[in-house]
mmCIF file of C-alpha atoms in Angstrom:
data_model
loop_
_atom_site.group_PDB
_atom_site.id
_atom_site.type_symbol
_atom_site.label_atom_id
_atom_site.label_comp_id
_atom_site.label_asym_id
_atom_site.label_seq_id
_atom_site.Cartn_x
_atom_site.Cartn_y
_atom_site.Cartn_z
ATOM 1 C CA MET A 20 128.945 79.989 115.401
ATOM 2 C CA LYS A 21 130.736 78.350 112.504
ATOM 3 C CA ILE A 22 128.780 78.603 109.259
ATOM 4 C CA GLU A 23 129.128 75.472 107.161
ATOM 5 C CA LEU A 24 128.039 75.564 103.563
ATOM 6 C CA GLU A 25 126.670 72.380 102.058
ATOM 7 C CA ASN A 26 128.836 71.320 99.126
ATOM 8 C CA VAL A 27 126.378 70.974 96.251
ATOM 9 C CA LYS A 28 127.349 71.433 92.600
ATOM 10 C CA PRO A 29 125.450 74.165 90.703
ATOM 11 C CA ARG A 30 123.592 71.684 88.521
ATOM 12 C CA ASP A 31 122.538 69.655 91.575
ATOM 13 C CA ILE A 32 121.080 72.501 93.674
ATOM 14 C CA GLU A 33 117.544 72.161 92.379
ATOM 15 C CA ARG A 34 117.565 68.354 92.661
ATOM 16 C CA ARG A 35 118.875 68.573 96.234
ATOM 17 C CA SER A 36 116.217 71.185 97.080
ATOM 18 C CA PHE A 37 113.462 68.871 95.880
ATOM 19 C CA GLU A 38 114.984 66.020 97.916
ATOM 20 C CA ILE A 39 114.829 68.163 101.059
ATOM 21 C CA ILE A 40 111.231 69.132 100.300
ATOM 22 C CA THR A 41 110.318 65.463 99.811
ATOM 23 C CA GLU A 42 112.062 64.508 103.074
ATOM 24 C CA GLU A 43 110.260 67.213 105.017
ATOM 25 C CA LEU A 44 106.868 66.322 103.566
ATOM 26 C CA GLY A 45 107.522 62.922 105.178
ATOM 27 C CA ASP A 46 104.621 60.503 105.024
ATOM 28 C CA ARG A 47 102.371 63.013 103.397
ATOM 29 C CA LYS A 48 100.990 61.553 100.172
ATOM 30 C CA LEU A 49 100.577 63.911 97.241
ATOM 31 C CA ASP A 50 98.525 63.121 94.155
ATOM 32 C CA PRO A 51 101.194 62.178 91.548
ATOM 33 C CA ASP A 52 99.569 64.434 88.946
ATOM 34 C CA LYS A 53 99.850 67.460 91.216
ATOM 35 C CA GLU A 54 103.012 66.566 93.100
ATOM 36 C CA LEU A 55 105.458 68.507 90.923
ATOM 37 C CA ILE A 56 103.300 71.615 90.994
ATOM 38 C CA ILE A 57 102.941 71.509 94.778
ATOM 39 C CA LYS A 58 106.648 70.855 95.307
ATOM 40 C CA ARG A 59 107.667 73.627 92.920
ATOM 41 C CA CYS A 60 105.466 76.100 94.805
ATOM 42 C CA ILE A 61 107.181 75.033 98.045
ATOM 43 C CA HIS A 62 110.554 75.315 96.292
ATOM 44 C CA THR A 63 109.733 78.869 95.175
ATOM 45 C CA SER A 64 108.468 80.038 98.563
ATOM 46 C CA ALA A 65 110.014 77.765 101.206
ATOM 47 C CA ASP A 66 106.442 77.663 102.472
ATOM 48 C CA PHE A 67 104.962 74.219 103.114
ATOM 49 C CA GLU A 68 101.455 75.689 103.422
ATOM 50 C CA TYR A 69 101.120 75.189 99.663
ATOM 51 C CA ALA A 70 100.820 71.450 100.313
ATOM 52 C CA ASP A 71 97.449 72.276 101.901
ATOM 53 C CA SER A 72 96.309 75.434 100.157
ATOM 54 C CA LEU A 73 96.561 74.485 96.488
ATOM 55 C CA CYS A 74 93.192 73.505 94.998
ATOM 56 C CA PHE A 75 92.787 71.861 91.605
ATOM 57 C CA SER A 76 89.676 71.473 89.465
ATOM 58 C CA ASP A 77 88.960 68.054 88.009
ATOM 59 C CA ASN A 78 91.607 66.797 85.646
ATOM 60 C CA VAL A 79 93.084 70.297 85.403
ATOM 61 C CA VAL A 80 96.712 69.249 85.010
ATOM 62 C CA ALA A 81 96.053 67.120 81.912
ATOM 63 C CA LYS A 82 93.836 69.860 80.474
ATOM 64 C CA ALA A 83 96.443 72.539 81.097
ATOM 65 C CA MET A 84 99.227 70.480 79.549
ATOM 66 C CA ASP A 85 97.054 69.846 76.486
ATOM 67 C CA ALA A 86 96.351 73.567 76.163
ATOM 68 C CA ILE A 87 100.061 74.380 76.293
ATOM 69 C CA ARG A 88 100.857 71.679 73.740
ATOM 70 C CA GLN A 89 98.254 73.246 71.469
ATOM 71 C CA GLY A 90 99.914 76.663 71.678
ATOM 72 C CA ALA A 91 97.999 78.374 74.492
ATOM 73 C CA CYS A 92 99.293 81.821 75.457
ATOM 74 C CA ILE A 93 99.723 82.966 79.046
ATOM 75 C CA VAL A 94 98.364 86.265 80.367
ATOM 76 C CA THR A 95 99.792 87.629 83.620
ATOM 77 C CA ASP A 96 98.692 90.516 85.824
ATOM 78 C CA THR A 97 102.233 91.751 86.593
ATOM 79 C CA GLN A 98 105.436 92.275 84.648
ATOM 80 C CA MET A 99 107.136 90.244 87.396
ATOM 81 C CA GLY A 100 104.903 87.291 86.615
ATOM 82 C CA ARG A 101 105.617 87.665 82.904
ATOM 83 C CA SER A 102 109.293 87.859 83.666
ATOM 84 C CA GLY A 103 109.222 84.640 85.702
ATOM 85 C CA VAL A 104 107.598 82.394 83.097
ATOM 86 C CA ASN A 105 110.037 80.306 81.076
ATOM 87 C CA LYS A 106 109.252 81.892 77.721
ATOM 88 C CA ARG A 107 111.679 79.692 75.820
ATOM 89 C CA ALA A 108 109.956 76.533 77.066
ATOM 90 C CA LEU A 109 106.528 77.968 76.217
ATOM 91 C CA ALA A 110 107.657 79.047 72.743
ATOM 92 C CA ARG A 111 108.466 75.424 71.873
ATOM 93 C CA TYR A 112 104.704 74.863 71.700
ATOM 94 C CA GLY A 113 103.957 78.172 70.008
ATOM 95 C CA GLY A 114 102.814 80.112 73.080
ATOM 96 C CA GLU A 115 103.728 83.617 74.211
ATOM 97 C CA VAL A 116 103.327 85.511 77.485
ATOM 98 C CA TYR A 117 101.343 88.751 77.614
ATOM 99 C CA CYS A 118 101.042 91.370 80.318
ATOM 100 C CA PHE A 119 98.976 94.430 79.488
ATOM 101 C CA MET A 120 99.380 96.177 82.848
ATOM 102 C CA SER A 121 101.743 98.885 81.576
ATOM 103 C CA ASP A 122 99.784 99.609 78.381
ATOM 104 C CA GLU A 123 98.594 103.174 77.984
ATOM 105 C CA ASP A 124 95.159 102.138 76.699
ATOM 106 C CA VAL A 125 94.708 99.942 79.779
ATOM 107 C CA ALA A 126 95.582 102.840 82.090
ATOM 108 C CA ALA A 127 93.151 105.095 80.212
ATOM 109 C CA THR A 128 90.308 102.551 80.298
ATOM 110 C CA ALA A 129 90.861 101.902 84.004
ATOM 111 C CA LYS A 130 90.756 105.611 84.754
ATOM 112 C CA ALA A 131 87.632 106.165 82.637
ATOM 113 C CA ASN A 132 85.801 103.241 84.259
ATOM 114 C CA GLY A 133 87.069 103.729 87.813
ATOM 115 C CA THR A 134 88.496 100.196 87.891
ATOM 116 C CA THR A 135 91.952 98.861 88.606
ATOM 117 C CA ARG A 136 94.359 98.506 85.712
ATOM 118 C CA ALA A 137 94.243 94.774 86.409
ATOM 119 C CA THR A 138 90.512 94.746 85.601
ATOM 120 C CA ALA A 139 91.065 96.704 82.389
ATOM 121 C CA SER A 140 93.970 94.460 81.393
ATOM 122 C CA MET A 141 91.731 91.383 81.680
ATOM 123 C CA ASP A 142 89.206 93.022 79.340
ATOM 124 C CA LYS A 143 92.012 93.626 76.858
ATOM 125 C CA ALA A 144 93.207 90.036 77.174
ATOM 126 C CA ALA A 145 89.678 88.740 76.586
ATOM 127 C CA GLN A 146 89.883 90.198 73.062
ATOM 128 C CA LEU A 147 92.737 87.859 72.129
ATOM 129 C CA ASP A 148 91.638 85.195 69.692
ATOM 130 C CA LYS A 149 93.804 82.409 71.137
ATOM 131 C CA PRO A 150 93.538 79.699 73.775
ATOM 132 C CA LEU A 151 94.487 81.459 76.999
ATOM 133 C CA ILE A 152 95.943 80.580 80.377
ATOM 134 C CA PHE A 153 95.585 83.341 82.977
ATOM 135 C CA ALA A 154 98.296 83.434 85.637
ATOM 136 C CA ILE A 155 97.069 85.880 88.273
ATOM 137 C CA GLY A 156 99.537 86.377 91.121
ATOM 138 C CA ASN A 157 98.749 89.852 92.295
ATOM 139 C CA ALA A 158 95.358 91.408 91.694
ATOM 140 C CA PRO A 159 92.140 89.932 93.086
ATOM 141 C CA THR A 160 90.309 92.454 90.886
ATOM 142 C CA ALA A 161 91.725 90.592 87.848
ATOM 143 C CA LEU A 162 90.292 87.351 89.170
ATOM 144 C CA VAL A 163 86.904 88.950 89.869
ATOM 145 C CA ARG A 164 86.806 90.374 86.330
ATOM 146 C CA LEU A 165 87.689 86.971 84.850
ATOM 147 C CA TYR A 166 84.789 85.473 86.804
ATOM 148 C CA GLU A 167 82.421 88.097 85.386
ATOM 149 C CA LEU A 168 83.676 87.619 81.818
ATOM 150 C CA ILE A 169 83.206 83.853 82.095
ATOM 151 C CA GLU A 170 79.710 84.247 83.592
ATOM 152 C CA GLU A 171 78.797 86.663 80.781
ATOM 153 C CA GLY A 172 79.957 84.118 78.196
ATOM 154 C CA LYS A 173 82.664 86.459 76.923
ATOM 155 C CA LEU A 174 85.640 84.343 77.889
ATOM 156 C CA ASN A 175 86.427 80.653 77.956
ATOM 157 C CA PRO A 176 89.965 80.243 79.320
ATOM 158 C CA ALA A 177 91.903 77.002 79.082
ATOM 159 C CA LEU A 178 93.097 77.511 82.680
ATOM 160 C CA ILE A 179 93.023 80.093 85.432
ATOM 161 C CA ILE A 180 95.913 80.089 87.865
ATOM 162 C CA GLY A 181 94.411 82.057 90.750
ATOM 163 C CA VAL A 182 97.118 82.893 93.248
ATOM 164 C CA PRO A 183 96.884 86.601 94.089
ATOM 165 C CA VAL A 184 98.404 87.557 97.424
ATOM 166 C CA GLY A 185 97.149 90.002 99.989
ATOM 167 C CA PHE A 186 94.445 91.267 102.243
ATOM 168 C CA VAL A 187 91.604 92.949 100.326
ATOM 169 C CA ASN A 188 89.258 90.543 98.505
ATOM 170 C CA VAL A 189 92.056 88.056 97.880
ATOM 171 C CA VAL A 190 90.397 85.179 99.729
ATOM 172 C CA GLN A 191 86.991 85.973 98.219
ATOM 173 C CA SER A 192 88.233 86.308 94.634
ATOM 174 C CA LYS A 193 89.774 82.843 94.823
ATOM 175 C CA GLU A 194 86.569 81.288 96.188
ATOM 176 C CA LEU A 195 84.671 83.026 93.387
ATOM 177 C CA ILE A 196 86.851 81.665 90.612
ATOM 178 C CA MET A 197 86.455 78.145 92.020
ATOM 179 C CA LYS A 198 82.697 78.531 91.465
ATOM 180 C CA ALA A 199 83.127 79.402 87.791
ATOM 181 C CA ASP A 200 82.940 76.655 85.199
ATOM 182 C CA VAL A 201 86.617 76.834 84.318
ATOM 183 C CA PRO A 202 89.734 74.712 84.859
ATOM 184 C CA TYR A 203 91.605 76.239 87.793
ATOM 185 C CA ILE A 204 94.608 75.946 90.053
ATOM 186 C CA VAL A 205 94.059 78.157 93.095
ATOM 187 C CA ALA A 206 96.055 78.811 96.267
ATOM 188 C CA ARG A 207 93.264 79.129 98.820
ATOM 189 C CA GLY A 208 93.740 81.873 101.411
ATOM 190 C CA ARG A 209 95.801 85.022 101.419
ATOM 191 C CA LYS A 210 99.071 83.681 100.110
ATOM 192 C CA GLY A 211 100.359 83.516 96.564
ATOM 193 C CA GLY A 212 102.238 85.969 94.403
ATOM 194 C CA SER A 213 103.613 86.607 90.950
ATOM 195 C CA ASN A 214 106.451 84.207 91.709
ATOM 196 C CA ILE A 215 103.930 81.462 92.544
ATOM 197 C CA ALA A 216 101.901 82.211 89.406
ATOM 198 C CA ALA A 217 105.028 81.944 87.256
ATOM 199 C CA CYS A 218 106.239 78.823 89.042
ATOM 200 C CA ILE A 219 102.963 76.989 88.396
ATOM 201 C CA CYS A 220 103.274 77.846 84.678
ATOM 202 C CA ASN A 221 106.836 76.563 84.701
ATOM 203 C CA ALA A 222 105.898 73.394 86.583
ATOM 204 C CA LEU A 223 103.364 72.603 83.842
ATOM 205 C CA LEU A 224 105.958 73.314 81.135
ATOM 206 C CA TYR A 225 108.590 71.112 82.785
ATOM 207 C CA MET A 226 106.073 68.297 83.269
ATOM 208 C CA ILE A 227 105.372 68.328 79.528
ATOM 209 C CA ASP A 228 109.103 68.339 78.786
ATOM 210 C CA ASP A 229 109.673 65.413 81.175
ATOM 211 C CA ARG A 230 106.989 63.324 79.535
ATOM 212 C CA ARG A 231 108.352 64.109 76.096
ATOM 213 C CA ASP A 232 111.716 62.498 76.795
ATOM 214 C CA MET B 18 78.414 79.997 100.962
ATOM 215 C CA LYS B 19 77.786 83.541 99.783
ATOM 216 C CA ILE B 20 80.964 85.316 98.727
ATOM 217 C CA GLU B 21 80.920 88.966 99.710
ATOM 218 C CA LEU B 22 83.488 91.282 98.207
ATOM 219 C CA GLU B 23 84.679 94.197 100.302
ATOM 220 C CA ASN B 24 83.853 97.453 98.528
ATOM 221 C CA VAL B 25 87.206 99.249 98.314
ATOM 222 C CA LYS B 26 88.049 101.771 95.601
ATOM 223 C CA PRO B 27 91.113 100.936 93.464
ATOM 224 C CA ARG B 28 93.173 103.778 94.887
ATOM 225 C CA ASP B 29 92.332 102.702 98.460
ATOM 226 C CA ILE B 30 93.279 99.008 98.165
ATOM 227 C CA GLU B 31 96.889 99.451 99.278
ATOM 228 C CA ARG B 32 95.962 101.762 102.157
ATOM 229 C CA ARG B 33 93.282 99.296 103.340
ATOM 230 C CA SER B 34 95.781 96.424 103.076
ATOM 231 C CA PHE B 35 98.241 98.248 105.317
ATOM 232 C CA GLU B 36 95.422 98.985 107.796
ATOM 233 C CA ILE B 37 94.623 95.279 108.011
ATOM 234 C CA ILE B 38 98.312 94.443 108.482
ATOM 235 C CA THR B 39 98.562 97.031 111.259
ATOM 236 C CA GLU B 40 95.420 95.659 112.937
ATOM 237 C CA GLU B 41 96.705 92.102 112.826
ATOM 238 C CA LEU B 42 100.114 93.056 114.165
ATOM 239 C CA GLY B 43 98.155 94.271 117.205
ATOM 240 C CA ASP B 44 100.250 95.371 120.139
ATOM 241 C CA ARG B 45 103.449 94.439 118.435
ATOM 242 C CA LYS B 46 105.768 97.451 118.376
ATOM 243 C CA LEU B 47 107.899 97.913 115.276
ATOM 244 C CA ASP B 48 110.875 100.249 115.096
ATOM 245 C CA PRO B 49 109.493 103.295 113.209
ATOM 246 C CA ASP B 50 112.524 103.338 110.888
ATOM 247 C CA LYS B 51 111.907 99.756 109.818
ATOM 248 C CA GLU B 52 108.139 99.635 110.073
ATOM 249 C CA LEU B 53 107.338 100.429 106.428
ATOM 250 C CA ILE B 54 109.841 97.876 105.178
ATOM 251 C CA ILE B 55 108.477 95.144 107.443
ATOM 252 C CA LYS B 56 104.867 95.953 106.567
ATOM 253 C CA ARG B 57 105.605 96.067 102.838
ATOM 254 C CA CYS B 58 107.195 92.603 103.043
ATOM 255 C CA ILE B 59 104.062 91.335 104.792
ATOM 256 C CA HIS B 60 101.935 93.105 102.160
ATOM 257 C CA THR B 61 103.880 91.391 99.370
ATOM 258 C CA SER B 62 103.750 87.915 100.902
ATOM 259 C CA ALA B 63 100.756 87.840 103.287
ATOM 260 C CA ASP B 64 103.292 86.241 105.603
ATOM 261 C CA PHE B 65 103.600 87.755 109.071
ATOM 262 C CA GLU B 66 106.823 85.835 109.715
ATOM 263 C CA TYR B 67 108.672 88.810 108.221
ATOM 264 C CA ALA B 68 107.870 90.755 111.393
ATOM 265 C CA ASP B 69 110.299 88.382 113.125
ATOM 266 C CA SER B 70 112.704 87.307 110.417
ATOM 267 C CA LEU B 71 113.913 90.627 109.021
ATOM 268 C CA CYS B 72 117.313 91.649 110.405
ATOM 269 C CA PHE B 73 118.813 95.104 109.951
ATOM 270 C CA SER B 74 122.392 96.243 110.448
ATOM 271 C CA ASP B 75 122.965 99.419 112.463
ATOM 272 C CA ASN B 76 121.443 102.495 110.924
ATOM 273 C CA VAL B 77 120.961 100.662 107.633
ATOM 274 C CA VAL B 78 117.743 102.391 106.570
ATOM 275 C CA ALA B 79 119.235 105.888 106.719
ATOM 276 C CA LYS B 80 122.386 104.657 104.968
ATOM 277 C CA ALA B 81 120.359 102.966 102.222
ATOM 278 C CA MET B 82 118.193 106.021 101.652
ATOM 279 C CA ASP B 83 121.308 108.203 101.429
ATOM 280 C CA ALA B 84 122.834 105.838 98.886
ATOM 281 C CA ILE B 85 119.697 105.970 96.738
ATOM 282 C CA ARG B 86 119.564 109.758 96.967
ATOM 283 C CA GLN B 87 123.170 109.819 95.770
ATOM 284 C CA GLY B 88 122.316 107.753 92.688
ATOM 285 C CA ALA B 89 123.109 104.209 93.790
ATOM 286 C CA CYS B 90 122.282 101.502 91.262
ATOM 287 C CA ILE B 91 120.561 98.247 92.163
ATOM 288 C CA VAL B 92 121.849 94.820 91.100
ATOM 289 C CA THR B 93 119.451 91.863 91.216
ATOM 290 C CA ASP B 94 120.036 88.130 90.798
ATOM 291 C CA THR B 95 116.859 87.507 88.771
ATOM 292 C CA GLN B 96 115.020 89.221 85.952
ATOM 293 C CA MET B 97 111.900 88.939 88.138
ATOM 294 C CA GLY B 98 113.585 90.989 90.831
ATOM 295 C CA ARG B 99 114.678 93.551 88.263
ATOM 296 C CA SER B 100 111.156 93.654 86.905
ATOM 297 C CA GLY B 101 109.664 94.298 90.353
ATOM 298 C CA VAL B 102 111.777 97.317 91.295
ATOM 299 C CA ASN B 103 110.096 100.656 90.629
ATOM 300 C CA LYS B 104 112.588 101.871 88.050
ATOM 301 C CA ARG B 105 110.845 105.200 87.541
ATOM 302 C CA ALA B 106 111.145 106.033 91.251
ATOM 303 C CA LEU B 107 114.813 104.991 91.259
ATOM 304 C CA ALA B 108 115.572 107.019 88.120
ATOM 305 C CA ARG B 109 114.509 110.202 89.922
ATOM 306 C CA TYR B 110 117.751 109.926 91.887
ATOM 307 C CA GLY B 111 119.829 108.806 88.915
ATOM 308 C CA GLY B 112 119.882 105.061 89.666
ATOM 309 C CA GLU B 113 119.319 102.122 87.351
ATOM 310 C CA VAL B 114 118.615 98.429 87.913
ATOM 311 C CA TYR B 115 120.950 95.784 86.518
ATOM 312 C CA CYS B 116 120.575 92.036 86.213
ATOM 313 C CA PHE B 117 123.363 90.174 84.469
ATOM 314 C CA MET B 118 121.905 86.679 84.832
ATOM 315 C CA SER B 119 120.948 86.292 81.164
ATOM 316 C CA ASP B 120 124.211 87.710 79.780
ATOM 317 C CA GLU B 121 126.176 85.402 77.525
ATOM 318 C CA ASP B 122 129.521 86.300 79.102
ATOM 319 C CA VAL B 123 128.123 85.434 82.525
ATOM 320 C CA ALA B 124 126.931 82.038 81.293
ATOM 321 C CA ALA B 125 130.342 81.402 79.732
ATOM 322 C CA THR B 126 132.270 82.431 82.866
ATOM 323 C CA ALA B 127 130.027 80.296 85.066
ATOM 324 C CA LYS B 128 130.557 77.277 82.842
ATOM 325 C CA ALA B 129 134.311 77.793 82.685
ATOM 326 C CA ASN B 130 134.605 78.190 86.463
ATOM 327 C CA GLY B 131 132.033 75.564 87.452
ATOM 328 C CA THR B 132 130.032 78.125 89.418
ATOM 329 C CA THR B 133 126.417 79.217 89.244
ATOM 330 C CA ARG B 134 125.509 82.046 86.896
ATOM 331 C CA ALA B 135 124.541 83.982 90.002
ATOM 332 C CA THR B 136 128.140 83.811 91.234
ATOM 333 C CA ALA B 137 129.483 84.942 87.859
ATOM 334 C CA SER B 138 126.922 87.746 87.677
ATOM 335 C CA MET B 139 128.114 89.112 91.026
ATOM 336 C CA ASP B 140 131.685 89.186 89.706
ATOM 337 C CA LYS B 141 130.457 91.150 86.704
ATOM 338 C CA ALA B 142 128.530 93.568 88.939
ATOM 339 C CA ALA B 143 131.604 94.109 91.116
ATOM 340 C CA GLN B 144 133.274 95.719 88.071
ATOM 341 C CA LEU B 145 130.711 98.545 88.014
ATOM 342 C CA ASP B 146 132.193 101.831 89.103
ATOM 343 C CA LYS B 147 129.100 103.093 90.947
ATOM 344 C CA PRO B 148 127.612 102.928 94.422
ATOM 345 C CA LEU B 149 125.728 99.631 94.474
ATOM 346 C CA ILE B 150 122.786 98.072 96.270
ATOM 347 C CA PHE B 151 122.526 94.303 95.827
ATOM 348 C CA ALA B 152 119.002 92.883 95.985
ATOM 349 C CA ILE B 153 119.413 89.109 96.177
ATOM 350 C CA GLY B 154 116.121 87.244 96.271
ATOM 351 C CA ASN B 155 117.001 83.939 94.728
ATOM 352 C CA ALA B 156 120.555 82.624 94.770
ATOM 353 C CA PRO B 157 122.457 81.940 97.989
ATOM 354 C CA THR B 158 125.537 81.486 95.815
ATOM 355 C CA ALA B 159 125.245 85.185 94.900
ATOM 356 C CA LEU B 160 125.269 86.086 98.584
ATOM 357 C CA VAL B 161 128.244 83.823 99.287
ATOM 358 C CA ARG B 162 130.165 85.412 96.414
ATOM 359 C CA LEU B 163 129.353 88.914 97.677
ATOM 360 C CA TYR B 164 130.713 87.895 101.088
ATOM 361 C CA GLU B 165 133.948 86.693 99.470
ATOM 362 C CA LEU B 166 134.335 89.842 97.352
ATOM 363 C CA ILE B 167 133.841 92.022 100.431
ATOM 364 C CA GLU B 168 136.309 89.970 102.483
ATOM 365 C CA GLU B 169 138.850 90.195 99.645
ATOM 366 C CA GLY B 170 138.442 93.985 99.577
ATOM 367 C CA LYS B 171 137.128 93.906 96.016
ATOM 368 C CA LEU B 172 133.672 95.247 96.749
ATOM 369 C CA ASN B 173 132.195 97.798 99.101
ATOM 370 C CA PRO B 174 128.412 97.831 98.581
ATOM 371 C CA ALA B 175 126.143 100.543 99.934
ATOM 372 C CA LEU B 176 123.636 97.852 100.952
ATOM 373 C CA ILE B 177 123.015 94.151 100.599
ATOM 374 C CA ILE B 178 119.412 92.989 100.643
ATOM 375 C CA GLY B 179 119.880 89.306 101.428
ATOM 376 C CA VAL B 180 116.588 87.508 100.982
ATOM 377 C CA PRO B 181 117.189 84.403 98.857
ATOM 378 C CA VAL B 182 114.584 81.692 99.290
ATOM 379 C CA GLY B 183 115.049 77.949 99.465
ATOM 380 C CA PHE B 184 116.700 74.929 100.929
ATOM 381 C CA VAL B 185 120.357 74.617 99.943
ATOM 382 C CA ASN B 186 122.721 77.029 101.731
ATOM 383 C CA VAL B 187 120.040 79.708 101.963
ATOM 384 C CA VAL B 188 120.083 79.926 105.759
ATOM 385 C CA GLN B 189 123.885 79.799 105.867
ATOM 386 C CA SER B 190 124.434 82.406 103.159
ATOM 387 C CA LYS B 191 122.295 84.879 105.088
ATOM 388 C CA GLU B 192 124.182 84.269 108.339
ATOM 389 C CA LEU B 193 127.422 84.737 106.415
ATOM 390 C CA ILE B 194 126.458 88.109 104.958
ATOM 391 C CA MET B 195 125.470 89.332 108.426
ATOM 392 C CA LYS B 196 129.070 88.684 109.502
ATOM 393 C CA ALA B 197 130.489 90.847 106.734
ATOM 394 C CA ASP B 198 131.236 94.487 107.389
ATOM 395 C CA VAL B 199 128.449 95.784 105.178
ATOM 396 C CA PRO B 200 125.046 97.440 105.624
ATOM 397 C CA TYR B 201 122.428 94.696 105.268
ATOM 398 C CA ILE B 202 118.746 93.886 105.376
ATOM 399 C CA VAL B 203 118.350 90.118 105.652
ATOM 400 C CA ALA B 204 115.345 87.813 106.006
ATOM 401 C CA ARG B 205 116.726 85.184 108.352
ATOM 402 C CA GLY B 206 115.730 81.611 107.565
ATOM 403 C CA ARG B 207 114.575 79.933 104.390
ATOM 404 C CA LYS B 208 112.020 82.443 103.225
ATOM 405 C CA GLY B 209 112.415 85.382 100.881
ATOM 406 C CA GLY B 210 112.225 85.707 97.126
ATOM 407 C CA SER B 211 112.667 88.045 94.208
ATOM 408 C CA ASN B 212 109.363 89.673 95.098
ATOM 409 C CA ILE B 213 110.628 90.368 98.638
ATOM 410 C CA ALA B 214 113.944 91.711 97.306
ATOM 411 C CA ALA B 215 112.092 94.090 94.975
ATOM 412 C CA CYS B 216 109.624 95.118 97.648
ATOM 413 C CA ILE B 217 112.387 96.115 100.070
ATOM 414 C CA CYS B 218 113.919 98.291 97.315
ATOM 415 C CA ASN B 219 110.526 99.861 96.674
ATOM 416 C CA ALA B 220 109.871 100.419 100.387
ATOM 417 C CA LEU B 221 113.120 102.393 100.605
ATOM 418 C CA LEU B 222 112.192 104.407 97.504
ATOM 419 C CA TYR B 223 108.713 105.220 98.810
ATOM 420 C CA MET B 224 110.119 106.209 102.213
ATOM 421 C CA ILE B 225 112.381 108.741 100.492
ATOM 422 C CA ASP B 226 109.434 110.043 98.458
ATOM 423 C CA ASP B 227 107.292 110.380 101.601
ATOM 424 C CA ARG B 228 109.929 112.386 103.402
ATOM 425 C CA ARG B 229 110.458 114.634 100.400
ATOM 426 C CA ASP B 230 106.878 115.943 100.460
#
C-alpha cells in the first residue's frame, strides 16, 4: 500500500480539519451558537458522538462568554486539563486557570475526610472569591461535590463544564449536575476527558475572539 | 428519574473501573502482555474501539519496559501529554519528560522552514543524547518527521507511541510509522490524543512497578 500524505500547509491544518468535520456531519443541522463547541470537541477526539452527547443549559454559551469577558477564572480537576486551556487567551480578559489537585492541603483534607482529592479540591476552589468556571474532565466525584455545594448555597458558578470520562458514577454525576440550577455544558454518557474539558474552554475563548474582530 | 450513585471508596474507583471494562470486554481474549495497555486506554477514553485499534510491533512491551528501566526519557508533542505522564514513576528509573513545543527556538525554526512546530520539536529532540520514547498524541507532522529521521539514520528511538488524533494525515502518519524499523505502539485510525499518549506511558510504568513487587 502506498501511503499518500495530503499536502496541507501548517497554518491550514486546523481549517482543513474543520472542513472535513463539516463535510462528514453532512445534512446534520447544529445550533449556530453551539456549533463551534461541538465541532471542536469532534476535532479534539475524532469522535462524532459529541454531536449527540453534548447538552447545554439555556443560553449557556452567551452566559459563559460574558463570564469570561468579566474575568472569570477556570478551575480544572487535572493538571492535564489546566495544561490544555489557552491561558494566554484567558488572560486577555483577566482570568487564570487553577488546579488544586496536587496541593498538599488538598491531599491532607481528602485523607482526613475519606474523600477523593477531586472532592477536596472543589472545596478549596469554592473558597475563591471570583467568578468561576469549573472544567471537570476526569473526576465524577468533583462533579458530585459541586452539585452538593450548589445545593447547600455555598457555590454559585458561572458555568460547569461536566465532561468526566469513565465507568464509576460518571453517567450519574453528569445527570446530577444537569439537575442543579447552574449553567452547564455536559457530555452525556461515559465519554469526555481533560482534553474535552480544555477544548470546550478554548472554544468559548476563540468564539469571543472571533466576535471581537 | 432518581439518580443513584454507586458506593465505591476513593481507593477502589480505579479497580472497579477495570472490573467493568473486563466485564464488558466479555469473551474477548487480549494478549496478556498488552492487556493492561489496552484496558488503560479504554479506561482513559471510555472508548472500547481501542481493543481493536491498538497495534503493537513485535515484542514491543518488553522492549519498552527495558528502555524505561534503563533510564529512557519521554518526548511528547504537547504540554498536555507531558502533564499526563507520571513523572515521579518515570524518575525512579532516571527518566524525564520533555516537550519542546513552547520553546522559542522551535517556533523560530518552524517559521523559517515553513513546518509545524511539532516537526521542529522532533528535530530538537533528535539532538538529545539519551534513549528516547516518543509519545505523540497530537501532531501527525511529528510522526512523519520521526519517520524521516529514522529513514535518514538520524534517530533510533527505543519506542514510538503513535496516537495522534484528527483528520489531516493522521491515518497516514500512523501507517507510515508502522513501516519504519522501530518499536511502536500505534492507535490505527483517526482516534488517539495526548491523554492516550500519556496513558500508554503510564501503563508501561505501572506494569514495571507491578512486576517489581
